[in-house]
C-alpha cells in the first residue's frame, strides 16, 4: 500500500495510526514521486522505523546527517527522531517502510527484553539511526528478515503475526549486538538539539503568517541567535530563514489547491510582504508561478476569507 500523505500536528509529530493496540505495526510502500509533496517532510513519531530501498536512490535527512541509500541498503530510525526523505533521482526513489511501537518487541514496559535490550538503544542518543547493507553479514541478515516481514504482512497467512514478531526480534538482536560492539560516529546526535529543533519548527509553524525574527525564535527556545542558527543548520542542512520560506511556500501550495483565493490574499496569509515577492520566490523553488501551479492541479475550493 502506497502512502500518499503524512498527517502531522503543529509539532511535526506524525499522527497516523500505525496498526492498532492489539497489533501495533504498519507495513507500507513509499514511492516519493507519488507522495502529494513529492517528498516526505520533516516529522517524527513514537514508533520505531525500519526502511529498505527497492528502487532508485533515497536521501534520508536524520538528525544532523544526510544518508544516501540505494537498493540493497536500509536504515533503522529510532523513536522520536526528526527525519525526512527526498530524492535527486529523476526516476524517484522507493522503499518499504515498517513502523512498529517498541511495546510490540518487549510485550510490556518492565520486561527483561525492554529493560536490557530495548531501552538502552532508545535512550542512547548515539543510536538515533543505524544504516545497514547487504554488503556485510549482519546487514544482509537484517534485510532478509525485513523482506520476510513485508511478505508476511502482505499475504497474512495463518500465524503471520507471530512470524512478524519473531523476525522483528531477530532484527533487533542483530542490531543490538552490532551496536554494542561498534558505536558509529555518524550516528552521534545531541538529544537536546533534537528537542530544540522541534521547538524552533513548532514556533515557525505557529507563526509563519507573521514576520518572524531571529530574536523571536532565540527568545522562544532560550538560546543565543548564533547557537540557534548553528544548531538548526547542523541538524537540517538549511538555514532557519530558508526553512521558514520553504514552509510558507508549502502552506501556500495547500491554499492554491483548496481555494479560489486571489494570489495576493494567499501571499499575505502565508507571511509574504507582497504578491510579487511571493510569485518570484515560488517560481525559484517550483519552476512555475503560483497560478501555473494552481491551474495544473485538481482542487476543491473554499470561500474567500475575510482578512
Coordinates of N, CA, C and O in Angstrom, one line a residue, residues 8 11-14 40-49 60-65 75-85 121-130 186-195 197-198 201 235:
X8 N 0.4 15.5 10.0 CA 1.3 16.0 11.1 C 0.6 17.0 12.0 O -0.3 17.7 11.5
X11 N 3.6 20.3 15.9 CA 5.0 20.0 16.4 C 5.7 19.1 15.4 O 6.8 18.6 15.8
X12 N 5.1 18.8 14.3 CA 5.7 17.9 13.3 C 5.6 16.4 13.7 O 6.4 15.6 13.1
X13 N 4.8 16.1 14.7 CA 4.6 14.7 15.1 C 3.6 14.1 14.1 O 2.6 14.6 13.9
X14 N 4.0 12.9 13.6 CA 3.1 12.2 12.7 C 1.9 11.6 13.5 O 2.1 11.1 14.6
X40 N 9.0 13.2 1.5 CA 8.5 13.0 2.9 C 9.0 14.2 3.8 O 10.2 14.3 4.0
X41 N 8.1 15.0 4.3 CA 8.5 16.2 5.0 C 9.1 15.8 6.4 O 9.0 14.7 6.9
X42 N 9.8 16.8 7.0 CA 10.3 16.6 8.4 C 9.2 16.2 9.3 O 8.1 16.8 9.3
X43 N 9.4 15.2 10.1 CA 8.5 14.7 11.0 C 9.1 13.7 12.0 O 10.3 13.4 11.9
X44 N 8.4 13.3 13.0 CA 8.9 12.4 14.0 C 7.7 11.6 14.5 O 6.5 12.0 14.3
X45 N 8.0 10.4 15.1 CA 6.9 9.6 15.6 C 7.5 8.7 16.7 O 8.7 8.5 16.9
X46 N 6.6 8.2 17.5 CA 7.0 7.3 18.6 C 7.4 5.9 18.2 O 8.2 5.3 18.9
X47 N 6.9 5.5 17.0 CA 7.2 4.2 16.5 C 8.7 4.1 16.1 O 9.3 5.1 15.6
X48 N 9.2 2.9 16.2 CA 10.5 2.5 15.6 C 10.2 2.4 14.1 O 9.2 2.0 13.7
X49 N 11.2 2.7 13.2 CA 11.0 2.6 11.8 C 12.2 1.9 11.1 O 13.3 2.2 11.4
X60 N 17.9 10.3 2.9 CA 17.3 10.5 4.2 C 18.0 11.6 5.0 O 19.3 11.6 5.0
X61 N 17.3 12.5 5.6 CA 17.8 13.5 6.4 C 17.4 13.1 7.9 O 16.2 13.1 8.2
X62 N 18.4 12.7 8.7 CA 18.1 12.2 10.0 C 19.0 12.9 11.0 O 20.2 12.9 10.9
X63 N 18.3 13.6 11.9 CA 19.1 14.4 12.9 C 20.0 15.4 12.1 O 19.5 16.1 11.2
X64 N 21.3 15.3 12.3 CA 22.2 16.3 11.6 C 23.0 15.5 10.5 O 24.0 16.0 10.0
X65 N 22.4 14.4 10.0 CA 23.1 13.6 9.0 C 22.3 13.5 7.7 O 21.0 13.6 7.8
X75 N 17.7 1.4 6.5 CA 18.0 2.2 7.7 C 17.0 2.0 8.8 O 15.8 1.8 8.5
X76 N 17.5 2.0 10.0 CA 16.6 2.0 11.2 C 16.6 3.4 11.8 O 17.7 4.0 11.9
X77 N 15.4 4.0 12.1 CA 15.3 5.3 12.7 C 14.6 5.1 14.0 O 13.5 4.5 14.1
X78 N 15.2 5.6 15.1 CA 14.7 5.4 16.4 C 13.5 6.2 16.7 O 13.1 7.1 16.0
X79 N 12.9 6.0 17.8 CA 11.7 6.7 18.3 C 12.0 8.1 18.6 O 13.1 8.5 19.1
X80 N 11.1 9.0 18.2 CA 11.1 10.5 18.5 C 12.2 11.2 17.8 O 12.6 12.3 18.3
X81 N 12.8 10.7 16.7 CA 13.9 11.4 16.0 C 13.3 12.1 14.7 O 12.7 11.4 13.9
X82 N 13.6 13.3 14.6 CA 13.2 14.1 13.4 C 13.9 13.6 12.2 O 15.1 13.3 12.2
X83 N 13.1 13.4 11.1 CA 13.7 12.9 9.8 C 12.8 13.3 8.7 O 11.7 13.7 8.8
X84 N 13.4 13.2 7.5 CA 12.7 13.4 6.2 C 13.3 12.6 5.2 O 14.4 12.0 5.4
X85 N 12.7 12.5 4.0 CA 13.3 11.8 2.9 C 12.9 12.4 1.6 O 11.8 12.9 1.4
X121 N 18.9 1.1 23.7 CA 19.0 1.7 22.3 C 18.2 3.0 22.2 O 18.7 4.0 21.8
X122 N 17.0 2.9 22.7 CA 16.1 4.1 22.5 C 16.5 5.3 23.3 O 16.3 6.4 22.9
X123 N 17.2 5.1 24.5 CA 17.6 6.2 25.4 C 19.0 6.6 25.2 O 19.5 7.4 25.9
X124 N 19.7 6.1 24.1 CA 21.0 6.5 23.8 C 21.1 7.3 22.6 O 20.8 6.8 21.5
X125 N 21.4 8.6 22.7 CA 21.4 9.5 21.5 C 22.4 9.1 20.4 O 22.3 9.5 19.3
X126 N 23.4 8.2 20.8 CA 24.3 7.7 19.8 C 23.6 6.8 18.7 O 24.1 6.7 17.6
X127 N 22.5 6.3 19.1 CA 21.8 5.3 18.3 C 20.5 5.8 17.7 O 19.5 5.1 17.6
X128 N 20.5 7.1 17.3 CA 19.3 7.7 16.7 C 19.0 7.0 15.4 O 17.8 7.0 15.0
X129 N 20.0 6.5 14.6 CA 19.7 5.7 13.4 C 20.8 4.8 13.2 O 21.9 4.9 13.7
X130 N 20.6 3.8 12.3 CA 21.5 2.8 12.0 C 21.4 2.3 10.6 O 20.3 1.9 10.2
X186 N 28.9 8.4 13.0 CA 27.9 9.1 12.2 C 26.6 9.2 12.8 O 25.7 10.0 12.4
X187 N 26.3 8.4 13.8 CA 25.0 8.4 14.4 C 24.9 9.4 15.6 O 23.9 9.5 16.2
X188 N 26.1 10.0 15.9 CA 26.1 10.9 17.1 C 25.1 12.1 16.9 O 25.1 12.7 15.8
X189 N 24.3 12.3 17.9 CA 23.4 13.5 17.8 C 23.0 13.9 19.2 O 22.9 13.0 20.1
X190 N 22.9 15.1 19.4 CA 22.5 15.6 20.7 C 21.0 15.6 20.9 O 20.3 16.2 20.1
X191 N 20.5 14.9 21.9 CA 19.1 14.8 22.2 C 18.6 16.2 22.5 O 17.4 16.6 22.2
X192 N 19.4 17.0 23.2 CA 19.0 18.4 23.5 C 18.7 19.2 22.2 O 17.8 19.9 22.1
X193 N 19.7 19.0 21.2 CA 19.5 19.7 19.9 C 18.2 19.2 19.3 O 17.4 20.0 18.7
X194 N 17.9 17.9 19.4 CA 16.7 17.3 18.8 C 15.5 18.0 19.3 O 14.6 18.4 18.5
X195 N 15.4 18.2 20.6 CA 14.3 18.9 21.2 C 14.2 20.3 20.8 O 13.1 20.9 20.6
X197 N 15.3 21.7 18.0 CA 14.9 21.9 16.7 C 13.4 21.7 16.6 O 12.7 22.4 15.8
X198 N 12.8 20.7 17.3 CA 11.4 20.6 17.4 C 10.7 21.9 17.8 O 9.7 22.3 17.3
X201 N 10.9 24.5 15.0 CA 10.0 24.2 14.0 C 8.5 24.5 14.4 O 7.7 25.1 13.6
X235 N 21.6 20.5 12.0 CA 20.5 19.4 12.2 C 19.8 19.2 10.9 O 19.6 18.0 10.5

